[in-house]
PDB file of C-alpha atoms in Angstrom:
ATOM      1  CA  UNK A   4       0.000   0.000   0.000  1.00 44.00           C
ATOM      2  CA  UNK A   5       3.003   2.248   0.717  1.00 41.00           C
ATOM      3  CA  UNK A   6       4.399   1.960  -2.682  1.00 43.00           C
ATOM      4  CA  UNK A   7       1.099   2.222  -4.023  1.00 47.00           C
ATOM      5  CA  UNK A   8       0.780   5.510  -2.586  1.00 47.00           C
ATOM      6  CA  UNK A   9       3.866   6.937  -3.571  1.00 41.00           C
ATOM      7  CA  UNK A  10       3.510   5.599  -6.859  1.00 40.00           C
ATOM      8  CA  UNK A  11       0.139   7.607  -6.792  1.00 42.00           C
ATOM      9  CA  UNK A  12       1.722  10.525  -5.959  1.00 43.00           C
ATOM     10  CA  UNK A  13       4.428  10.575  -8.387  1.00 43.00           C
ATOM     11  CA  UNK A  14       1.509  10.583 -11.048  1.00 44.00           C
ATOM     12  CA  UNK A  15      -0.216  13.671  -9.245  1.00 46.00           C
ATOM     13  CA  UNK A  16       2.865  15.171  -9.088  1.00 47.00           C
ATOM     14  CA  UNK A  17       3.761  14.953 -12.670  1.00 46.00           C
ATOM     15  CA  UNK A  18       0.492  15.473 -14.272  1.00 44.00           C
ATOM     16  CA  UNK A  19       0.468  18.987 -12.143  1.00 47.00           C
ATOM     17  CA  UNK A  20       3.794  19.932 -13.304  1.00 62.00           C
ATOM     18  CA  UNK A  21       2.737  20.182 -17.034  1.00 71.00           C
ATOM     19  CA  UNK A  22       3.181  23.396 -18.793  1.00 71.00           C
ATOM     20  CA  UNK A  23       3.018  24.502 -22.505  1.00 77.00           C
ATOM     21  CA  UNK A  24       6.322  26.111 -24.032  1.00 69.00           C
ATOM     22  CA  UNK A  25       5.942  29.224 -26.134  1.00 71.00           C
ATOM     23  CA  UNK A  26       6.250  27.144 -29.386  1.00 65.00           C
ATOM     24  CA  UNK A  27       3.068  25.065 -28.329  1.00 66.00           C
ATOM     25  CA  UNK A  28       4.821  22.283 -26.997  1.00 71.00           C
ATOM     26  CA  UNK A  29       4.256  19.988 -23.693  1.00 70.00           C
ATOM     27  CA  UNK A  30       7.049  20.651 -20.972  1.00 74.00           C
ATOM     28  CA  UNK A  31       6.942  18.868 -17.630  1.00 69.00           C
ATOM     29  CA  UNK A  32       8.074  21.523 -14.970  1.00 69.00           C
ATOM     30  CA  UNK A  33       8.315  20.609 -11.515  1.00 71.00           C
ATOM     31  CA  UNK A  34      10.836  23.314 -10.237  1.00 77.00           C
ATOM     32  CA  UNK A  35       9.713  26.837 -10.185  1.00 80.00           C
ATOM     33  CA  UNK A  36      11.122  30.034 -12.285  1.00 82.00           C
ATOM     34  CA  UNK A  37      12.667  31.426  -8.638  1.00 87.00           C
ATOM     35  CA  UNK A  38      14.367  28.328  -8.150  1.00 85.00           C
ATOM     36  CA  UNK A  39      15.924  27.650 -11.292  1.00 83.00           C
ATOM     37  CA  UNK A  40      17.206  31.674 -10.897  1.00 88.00           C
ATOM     38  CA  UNK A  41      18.563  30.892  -8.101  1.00 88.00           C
ATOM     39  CA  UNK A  42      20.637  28.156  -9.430  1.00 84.00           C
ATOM     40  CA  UNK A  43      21.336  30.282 -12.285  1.00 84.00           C
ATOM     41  CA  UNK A  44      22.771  33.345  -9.761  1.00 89.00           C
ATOM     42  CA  UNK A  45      24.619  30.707  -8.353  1.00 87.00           C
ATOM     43  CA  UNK A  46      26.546  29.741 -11.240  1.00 84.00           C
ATOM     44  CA  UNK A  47      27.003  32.989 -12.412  1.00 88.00           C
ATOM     45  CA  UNK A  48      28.890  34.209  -9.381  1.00 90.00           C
ATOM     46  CA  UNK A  49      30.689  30.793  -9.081  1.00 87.00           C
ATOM     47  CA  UNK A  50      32.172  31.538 -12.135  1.00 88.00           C
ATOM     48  CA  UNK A  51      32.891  35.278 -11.211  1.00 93.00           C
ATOM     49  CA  UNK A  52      34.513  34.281  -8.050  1.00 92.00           C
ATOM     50  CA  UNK A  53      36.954  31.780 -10.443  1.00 90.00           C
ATOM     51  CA  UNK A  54      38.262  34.829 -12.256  1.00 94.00           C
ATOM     52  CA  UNK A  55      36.498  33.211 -15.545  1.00 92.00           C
ATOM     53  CA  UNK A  56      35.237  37.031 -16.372  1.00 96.00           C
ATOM     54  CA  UNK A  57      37.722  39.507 -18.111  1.00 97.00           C
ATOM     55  CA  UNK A  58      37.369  43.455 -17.948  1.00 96.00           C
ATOM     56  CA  UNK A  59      36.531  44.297 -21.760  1.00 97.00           C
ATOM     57  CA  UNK A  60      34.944  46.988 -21.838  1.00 97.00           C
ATOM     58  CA  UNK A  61      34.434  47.496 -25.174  1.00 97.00           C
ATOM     59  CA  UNK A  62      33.498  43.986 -25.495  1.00 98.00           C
ATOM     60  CA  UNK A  63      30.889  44.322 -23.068  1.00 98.00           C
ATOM     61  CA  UNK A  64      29.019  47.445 -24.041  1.00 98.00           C
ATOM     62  CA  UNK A  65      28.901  46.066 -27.810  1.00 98.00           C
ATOM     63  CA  UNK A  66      27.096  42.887 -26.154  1.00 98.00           C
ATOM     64  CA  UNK A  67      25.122  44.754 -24.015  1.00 98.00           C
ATOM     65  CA  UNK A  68      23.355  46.612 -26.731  1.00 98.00           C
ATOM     66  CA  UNK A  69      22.236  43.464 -28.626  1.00 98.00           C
ATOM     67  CA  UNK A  70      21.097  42.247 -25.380  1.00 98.00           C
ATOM     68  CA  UNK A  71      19.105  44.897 -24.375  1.00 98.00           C
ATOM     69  CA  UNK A  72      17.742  45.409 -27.861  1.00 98.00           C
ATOM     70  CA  UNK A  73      16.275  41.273 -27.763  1.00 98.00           C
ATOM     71  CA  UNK A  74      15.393  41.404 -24.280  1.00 98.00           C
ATOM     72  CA  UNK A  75      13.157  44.188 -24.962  1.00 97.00           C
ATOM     73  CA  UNK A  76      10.665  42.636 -26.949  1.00 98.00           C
ATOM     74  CA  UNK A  77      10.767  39.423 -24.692  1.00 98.00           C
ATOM     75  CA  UNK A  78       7.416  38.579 -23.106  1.00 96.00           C
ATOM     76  CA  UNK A  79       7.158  39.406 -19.472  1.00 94.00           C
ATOM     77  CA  UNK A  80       8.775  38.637 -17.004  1.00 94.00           C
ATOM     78  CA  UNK A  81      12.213  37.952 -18.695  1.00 94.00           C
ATOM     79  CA  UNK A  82      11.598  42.139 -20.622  1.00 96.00           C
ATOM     80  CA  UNK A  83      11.727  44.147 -16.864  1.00 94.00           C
ATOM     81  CA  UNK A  84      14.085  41.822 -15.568  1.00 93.00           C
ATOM     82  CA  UNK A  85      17.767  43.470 -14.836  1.00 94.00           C
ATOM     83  CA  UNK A  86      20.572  41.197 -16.891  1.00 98.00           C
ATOM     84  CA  UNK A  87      23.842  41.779 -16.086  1.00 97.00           C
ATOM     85  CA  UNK A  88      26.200  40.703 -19.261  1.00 98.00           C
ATOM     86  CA  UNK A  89      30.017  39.804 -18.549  1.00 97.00           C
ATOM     87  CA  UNK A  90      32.813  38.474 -21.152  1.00 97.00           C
ATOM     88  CA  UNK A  91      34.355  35.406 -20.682  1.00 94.00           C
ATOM     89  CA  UNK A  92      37.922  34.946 -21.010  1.00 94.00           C
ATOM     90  CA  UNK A  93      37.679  32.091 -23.592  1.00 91.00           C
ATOM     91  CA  UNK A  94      38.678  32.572 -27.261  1.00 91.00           C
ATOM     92  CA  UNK A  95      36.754  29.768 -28.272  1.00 87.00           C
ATOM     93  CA  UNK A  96      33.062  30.664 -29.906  1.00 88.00           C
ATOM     94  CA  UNK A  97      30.613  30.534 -27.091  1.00 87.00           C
ATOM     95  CA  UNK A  98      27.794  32.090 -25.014  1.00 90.00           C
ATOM     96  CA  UNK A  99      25.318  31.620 -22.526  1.00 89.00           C
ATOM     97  CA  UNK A 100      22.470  33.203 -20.741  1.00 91.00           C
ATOM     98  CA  UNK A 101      21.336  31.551 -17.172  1.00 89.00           C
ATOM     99  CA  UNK A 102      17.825  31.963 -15.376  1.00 90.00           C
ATOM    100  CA  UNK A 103      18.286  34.555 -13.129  1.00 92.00           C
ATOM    101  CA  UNK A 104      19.237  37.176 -15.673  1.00 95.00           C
ATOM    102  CA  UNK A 105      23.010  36.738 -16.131  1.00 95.00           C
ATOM    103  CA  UNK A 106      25.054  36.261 -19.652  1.00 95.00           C
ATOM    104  CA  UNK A 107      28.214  35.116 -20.841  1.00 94.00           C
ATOM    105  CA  UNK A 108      29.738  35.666 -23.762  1.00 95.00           C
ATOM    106  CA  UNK A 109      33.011  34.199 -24.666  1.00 93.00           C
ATOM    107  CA  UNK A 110      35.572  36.685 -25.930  1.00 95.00           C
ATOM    108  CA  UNK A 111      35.689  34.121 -29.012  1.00 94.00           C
ATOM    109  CA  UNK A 112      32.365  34.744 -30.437  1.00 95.00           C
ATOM    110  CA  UNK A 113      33.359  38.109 -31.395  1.00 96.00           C
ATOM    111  CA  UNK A 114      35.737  36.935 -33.924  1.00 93.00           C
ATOM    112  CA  UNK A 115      33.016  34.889 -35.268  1.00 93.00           C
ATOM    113  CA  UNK A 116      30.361  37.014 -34.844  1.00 95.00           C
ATOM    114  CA  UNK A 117      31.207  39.367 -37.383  1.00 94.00           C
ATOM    115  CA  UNK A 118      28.216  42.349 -37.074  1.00 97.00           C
ATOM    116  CA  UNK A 119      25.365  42.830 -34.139  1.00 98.00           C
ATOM    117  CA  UNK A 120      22.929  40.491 -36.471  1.00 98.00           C
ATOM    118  CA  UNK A 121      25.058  37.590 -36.172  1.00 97.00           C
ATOM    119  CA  UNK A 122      25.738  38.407 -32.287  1.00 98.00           C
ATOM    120  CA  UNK A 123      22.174  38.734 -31.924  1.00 98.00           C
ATOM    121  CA  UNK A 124      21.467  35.245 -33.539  1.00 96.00           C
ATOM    122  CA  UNK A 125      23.577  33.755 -30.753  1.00 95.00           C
ATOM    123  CA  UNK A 126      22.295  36.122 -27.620  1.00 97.00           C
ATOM    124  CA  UNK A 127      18.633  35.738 -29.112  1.00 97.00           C
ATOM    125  CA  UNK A 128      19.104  31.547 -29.193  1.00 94.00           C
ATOM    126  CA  UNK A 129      20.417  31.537 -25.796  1.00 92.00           C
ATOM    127  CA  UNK A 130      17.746  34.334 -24.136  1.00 96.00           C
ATOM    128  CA  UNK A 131      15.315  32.066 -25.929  1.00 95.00           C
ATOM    129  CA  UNK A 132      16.152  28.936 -23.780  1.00 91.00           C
ATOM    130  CA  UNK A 133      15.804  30.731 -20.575  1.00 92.00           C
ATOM    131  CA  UNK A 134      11.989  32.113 -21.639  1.00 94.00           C
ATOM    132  CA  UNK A 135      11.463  28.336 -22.871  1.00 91.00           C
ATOM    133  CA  UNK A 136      12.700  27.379 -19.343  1.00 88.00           C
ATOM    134  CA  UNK A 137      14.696  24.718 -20.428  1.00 81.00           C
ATOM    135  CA  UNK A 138      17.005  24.377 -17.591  1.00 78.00           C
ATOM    136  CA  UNK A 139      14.326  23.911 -15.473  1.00 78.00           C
ATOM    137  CA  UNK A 140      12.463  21.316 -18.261  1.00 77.00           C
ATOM    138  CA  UNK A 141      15.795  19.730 -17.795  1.00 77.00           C
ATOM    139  CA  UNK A 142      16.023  19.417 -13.985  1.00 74.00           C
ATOM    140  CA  UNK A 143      12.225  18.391 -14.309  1.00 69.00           C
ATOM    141  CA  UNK A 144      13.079  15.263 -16.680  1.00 64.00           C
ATOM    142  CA  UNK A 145      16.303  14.788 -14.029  1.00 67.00           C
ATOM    143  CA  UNK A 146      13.768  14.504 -11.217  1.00 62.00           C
ATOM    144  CA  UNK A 147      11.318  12.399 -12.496  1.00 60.00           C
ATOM    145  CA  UNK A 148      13.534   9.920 -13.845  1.00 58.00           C
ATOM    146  CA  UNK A 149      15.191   9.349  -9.937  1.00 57.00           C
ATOM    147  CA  UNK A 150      11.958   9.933  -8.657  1.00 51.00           C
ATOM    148  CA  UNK A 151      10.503   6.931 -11.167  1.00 46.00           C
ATOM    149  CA  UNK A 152      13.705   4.664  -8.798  1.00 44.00           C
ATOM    150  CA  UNK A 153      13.295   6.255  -5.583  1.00 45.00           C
ATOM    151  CA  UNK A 154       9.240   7.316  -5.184  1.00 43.00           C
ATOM    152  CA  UNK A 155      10.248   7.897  -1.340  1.00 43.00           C
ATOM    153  CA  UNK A 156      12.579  11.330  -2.675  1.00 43.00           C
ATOM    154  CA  UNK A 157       9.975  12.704  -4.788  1.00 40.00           C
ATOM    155  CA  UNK A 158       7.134  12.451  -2.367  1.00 39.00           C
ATOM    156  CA  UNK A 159       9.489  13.850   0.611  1.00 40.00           C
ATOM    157  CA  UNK A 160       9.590  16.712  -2.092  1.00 42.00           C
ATOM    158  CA  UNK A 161       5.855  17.241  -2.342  1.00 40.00           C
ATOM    159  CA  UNK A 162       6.078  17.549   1.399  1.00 40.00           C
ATOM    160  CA  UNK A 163       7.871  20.681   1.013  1.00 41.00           C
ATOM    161  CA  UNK A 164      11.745  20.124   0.131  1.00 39.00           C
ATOM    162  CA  UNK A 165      11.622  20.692  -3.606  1.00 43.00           C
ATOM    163  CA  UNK A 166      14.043  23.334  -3.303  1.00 40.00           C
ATOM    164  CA  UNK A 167      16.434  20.593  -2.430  1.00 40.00           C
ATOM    165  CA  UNK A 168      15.865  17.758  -4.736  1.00 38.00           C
ATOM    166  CA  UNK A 169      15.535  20.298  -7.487  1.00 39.00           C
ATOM    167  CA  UNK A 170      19.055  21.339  -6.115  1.00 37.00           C
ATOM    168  CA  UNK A 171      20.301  17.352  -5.875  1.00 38.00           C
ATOM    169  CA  UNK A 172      18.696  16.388  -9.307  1.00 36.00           C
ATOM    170  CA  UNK A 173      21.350  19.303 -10.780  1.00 35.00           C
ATOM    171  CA  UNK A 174      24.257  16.183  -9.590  1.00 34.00           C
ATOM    172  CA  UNK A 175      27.587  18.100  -9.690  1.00 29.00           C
ATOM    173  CA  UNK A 176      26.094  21.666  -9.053  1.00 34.00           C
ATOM    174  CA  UNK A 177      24.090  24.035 -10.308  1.00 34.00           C
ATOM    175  CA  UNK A 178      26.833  25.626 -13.128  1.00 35.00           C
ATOM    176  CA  UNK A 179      27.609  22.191 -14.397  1.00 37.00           C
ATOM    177  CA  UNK A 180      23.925  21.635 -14.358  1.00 41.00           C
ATOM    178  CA  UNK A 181      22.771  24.305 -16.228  1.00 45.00           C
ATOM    179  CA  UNK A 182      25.613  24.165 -18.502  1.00 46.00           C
ATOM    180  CA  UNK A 183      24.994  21.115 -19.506  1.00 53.00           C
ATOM    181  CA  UNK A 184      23.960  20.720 -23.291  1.00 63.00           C
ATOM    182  CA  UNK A 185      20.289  20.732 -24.559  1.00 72.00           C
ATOM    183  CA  UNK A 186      18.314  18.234 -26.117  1.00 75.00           C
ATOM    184  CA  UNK A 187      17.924  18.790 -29.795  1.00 77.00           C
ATOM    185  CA  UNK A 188      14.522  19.426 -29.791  1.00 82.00           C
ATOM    186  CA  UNK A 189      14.888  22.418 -26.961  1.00 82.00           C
ATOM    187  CA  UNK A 190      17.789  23.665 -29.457  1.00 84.00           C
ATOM    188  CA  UNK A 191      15.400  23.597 -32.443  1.00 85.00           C
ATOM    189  CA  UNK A 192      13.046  25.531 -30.479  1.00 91.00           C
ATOM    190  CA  UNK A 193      15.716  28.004 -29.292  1.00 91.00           C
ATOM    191  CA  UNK A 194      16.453  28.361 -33.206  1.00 91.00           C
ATOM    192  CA  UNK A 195      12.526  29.475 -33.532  1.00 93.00           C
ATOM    193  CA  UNK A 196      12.157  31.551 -30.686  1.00 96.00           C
ATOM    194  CA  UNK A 197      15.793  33.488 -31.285  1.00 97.00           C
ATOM    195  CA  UNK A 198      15.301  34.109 -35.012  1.00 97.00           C
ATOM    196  CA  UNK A 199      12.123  35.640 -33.793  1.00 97.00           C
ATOM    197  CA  UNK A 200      12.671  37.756 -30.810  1.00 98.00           C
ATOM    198  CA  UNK A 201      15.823  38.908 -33.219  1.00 98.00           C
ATOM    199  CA  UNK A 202      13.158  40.081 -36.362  1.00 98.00           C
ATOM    200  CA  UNK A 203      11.118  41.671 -33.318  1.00 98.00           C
ATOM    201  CA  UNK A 204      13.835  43.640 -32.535  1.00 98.00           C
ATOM    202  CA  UNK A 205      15.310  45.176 -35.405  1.00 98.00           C
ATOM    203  CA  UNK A 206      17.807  42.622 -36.583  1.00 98.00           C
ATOM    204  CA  UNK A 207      17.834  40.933 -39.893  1.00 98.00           C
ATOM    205  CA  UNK A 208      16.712  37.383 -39.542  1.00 98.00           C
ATOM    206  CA  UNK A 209      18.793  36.031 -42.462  1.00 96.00           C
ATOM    207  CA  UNK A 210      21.797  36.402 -40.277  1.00 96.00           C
ATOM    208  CA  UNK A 211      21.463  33.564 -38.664  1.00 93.00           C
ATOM    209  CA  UNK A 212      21.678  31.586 -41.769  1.00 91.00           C
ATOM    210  CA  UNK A 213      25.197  33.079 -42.404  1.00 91.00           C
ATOM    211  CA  UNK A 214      26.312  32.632 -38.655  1.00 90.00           C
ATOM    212  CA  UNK A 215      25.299  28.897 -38.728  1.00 84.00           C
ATOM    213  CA  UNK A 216      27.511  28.826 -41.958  1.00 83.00           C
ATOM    214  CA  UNK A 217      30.568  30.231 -40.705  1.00 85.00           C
ATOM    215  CA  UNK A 218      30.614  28.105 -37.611  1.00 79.00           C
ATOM    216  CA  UNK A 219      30.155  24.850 -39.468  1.00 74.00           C
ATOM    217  CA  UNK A 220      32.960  25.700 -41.423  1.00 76.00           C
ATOM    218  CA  UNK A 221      35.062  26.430 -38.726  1.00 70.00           C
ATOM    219  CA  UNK A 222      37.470  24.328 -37.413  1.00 55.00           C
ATOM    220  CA  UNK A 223      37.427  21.663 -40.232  1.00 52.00           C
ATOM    221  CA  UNK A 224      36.733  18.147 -38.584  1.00 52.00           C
ATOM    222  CA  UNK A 225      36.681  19.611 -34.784  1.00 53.00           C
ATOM    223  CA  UNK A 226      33.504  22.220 -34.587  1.00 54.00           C
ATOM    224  CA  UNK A 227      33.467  25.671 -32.817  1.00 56.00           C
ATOM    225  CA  UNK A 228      32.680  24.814 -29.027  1.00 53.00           C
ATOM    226  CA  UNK A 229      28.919  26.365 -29.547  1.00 56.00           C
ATOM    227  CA  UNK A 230      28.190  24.032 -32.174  1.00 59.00           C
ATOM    228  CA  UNK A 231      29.693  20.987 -29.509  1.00 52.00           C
ATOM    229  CA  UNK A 232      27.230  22.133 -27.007  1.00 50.00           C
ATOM    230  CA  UNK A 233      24.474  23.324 -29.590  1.00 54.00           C
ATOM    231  CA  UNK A 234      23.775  19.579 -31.644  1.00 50.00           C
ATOM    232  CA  UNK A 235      22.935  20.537 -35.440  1.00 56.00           C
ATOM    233  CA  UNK A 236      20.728  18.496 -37.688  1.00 47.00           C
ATOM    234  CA  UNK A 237      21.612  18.364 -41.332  1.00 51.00           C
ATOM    235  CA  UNK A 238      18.174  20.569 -42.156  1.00 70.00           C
ATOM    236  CA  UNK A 239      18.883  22.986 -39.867  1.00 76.00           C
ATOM    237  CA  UNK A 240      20.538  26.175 -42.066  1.00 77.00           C
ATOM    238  CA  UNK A 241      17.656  25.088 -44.539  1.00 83.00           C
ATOM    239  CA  UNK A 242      15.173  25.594 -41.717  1.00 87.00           C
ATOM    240  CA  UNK A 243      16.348  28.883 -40.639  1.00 90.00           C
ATOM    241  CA  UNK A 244      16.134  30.251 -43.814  1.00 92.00           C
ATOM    242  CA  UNK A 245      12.824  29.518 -44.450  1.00 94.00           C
ATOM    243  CA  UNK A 246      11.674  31.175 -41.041  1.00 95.00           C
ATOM    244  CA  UNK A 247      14.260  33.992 -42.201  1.00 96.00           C
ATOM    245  CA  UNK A 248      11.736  34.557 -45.576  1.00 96.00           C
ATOM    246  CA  UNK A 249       8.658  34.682 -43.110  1.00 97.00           C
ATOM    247  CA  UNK A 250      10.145  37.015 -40.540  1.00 97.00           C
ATOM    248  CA  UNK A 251      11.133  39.257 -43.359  1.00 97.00           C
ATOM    249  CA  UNK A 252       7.898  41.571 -42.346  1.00 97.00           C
ATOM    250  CA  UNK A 253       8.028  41.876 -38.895  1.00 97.00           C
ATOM    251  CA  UNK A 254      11.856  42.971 -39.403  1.00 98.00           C
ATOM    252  CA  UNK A 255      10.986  45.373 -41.677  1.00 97.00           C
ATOM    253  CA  UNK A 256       7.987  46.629 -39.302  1.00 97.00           C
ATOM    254  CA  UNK A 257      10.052  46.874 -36.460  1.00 97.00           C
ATOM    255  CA  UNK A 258      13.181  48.778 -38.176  1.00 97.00           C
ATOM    256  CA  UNK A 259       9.809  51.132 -39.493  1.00 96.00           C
ATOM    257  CA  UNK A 260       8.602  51.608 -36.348  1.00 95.00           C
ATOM    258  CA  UNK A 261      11.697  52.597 -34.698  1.00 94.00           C
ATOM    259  CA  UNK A 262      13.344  49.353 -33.980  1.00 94.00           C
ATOM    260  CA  UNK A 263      16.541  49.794 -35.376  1.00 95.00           C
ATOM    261  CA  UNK A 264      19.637  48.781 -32.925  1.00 97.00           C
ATOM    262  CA  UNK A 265      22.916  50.356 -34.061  1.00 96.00           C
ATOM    263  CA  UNK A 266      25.417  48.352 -31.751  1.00 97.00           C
ATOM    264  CA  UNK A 267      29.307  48.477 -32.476  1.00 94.00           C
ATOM    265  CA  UNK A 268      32.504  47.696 -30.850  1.00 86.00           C
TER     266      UNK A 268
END
């Protein structure tokens, strides 16, 4: 009977934490947006107190205009939240943006990133998987699958220690666990959402065709460390570009009404 009622309330438990994504699809969330920002705060500052942040100024400002520019037309909460944007000391090709309201970009990307569309394909993709919540989609899929081997943890967490397993289901910490890579459908629906919010705010969708393009080719046989952490499908470039066509008119909308970033480094 025990197991029976755990069991019973593992099912309750799940069927209450399902929430639709902004593309339509069905997420299973069982950690909450102040948890998940607390976890992304967390490994923010870990990484601030590791000296992984380099004083760029130049670097920063040129990110923090593309930033603010996407974050603007962001659906609530995530447009009157503060973000605080920092520059990694990496030359590889990276970037990241944590729950929370912190981003990373890797001193790398700005080779790559050759103009403030292509920088806003990447800061657009990665804003776009904190609004999905896909960290905590991915904690959510963590806990559920221990919970499925240990029913006794996930009902203790329905008593009122969520906080803690969502904290435990992260395994080596909350930076490696929000770091970790993506599933390939959350990236495809970072790819939707980011070439979107990007049109919506001024920048020229087709970019992220040419972006995509120039990190594939980098590197011959060993790809740019985004494209290690960001999986790629072989229909992917063919799929931005179509969405690039449709977005064509709310680009041109928003550069008409005023919408027109003009970020440089």
């Amino acid at each position: 009977m025990k197991h029976r009622h755990l069991l019973v309330t593992l099912a309750t438990t799940l069927l209450a934490g399902c929430v639709t994504s902004p593309t339509g699809r069905s997420q299973l969330m069982m950690v909450s947006d102040s948890q998940m920002s607390q976890m992304g705060l967390t490994a923010f500052n870990d990484m601030r107190k590791q000296g992984k942040f380099v004083d760029a100024p130049r670097e920063r400002a040129y990110a923090t205009c593309v930033s603010s520019a996407l974050i603007a037309v962001l659906p609530p909460p995530w447009n009157t939240q503060q973000w605080e944007v920092q520059i990694v000391d990496d030359d590889s090709a990276n970037a990241f943006a944590l729950p929370g309201g912190r981003i990373g970009v890797n001193k790398g990307m700005f080779k790559l990133a050759s103009n403030q569309d292509q920088l806003a394909v990447v800061l657009g993709h990665e804003l776009s998987h904190v609004v999905a919540r896909h960290g905590a989609e991915r904690v959510s899929d963590n806990m559920a699958t221990q919970a499925a081997v240990a029913a006794g943890t996930i009902y203790a967490g329905t008593r009122g220690t969520n906080a803690g397993y969502a904290a435990a289901a992260l395994g080596l910490g909350a930076q490696v666990g929000i770091l970790l890579p993506f599933s390939r459908t959350q990236e495809s629906e970072a790819d939707t959402l980011g070439q979107r919010y990007m049109a919506q705010a001024g920048f020229d969708p087709r970019a992220a065709v040419t972006l995509w393009e120039k990190m594939g080719a980098q590197g011959g046989s060993k790809p740019p460390a985004f494209l290690s952490t960001h999986p790629s499908s072989g229909n992917r470039a063919q799929a931005l570009n179509r969405q690039a066509e449709q977005l064509l008119p709310a680009y041109q909308q928003a550069r008409s009404r005023g919408h027109a970033p003009n970020c440089r480094m």
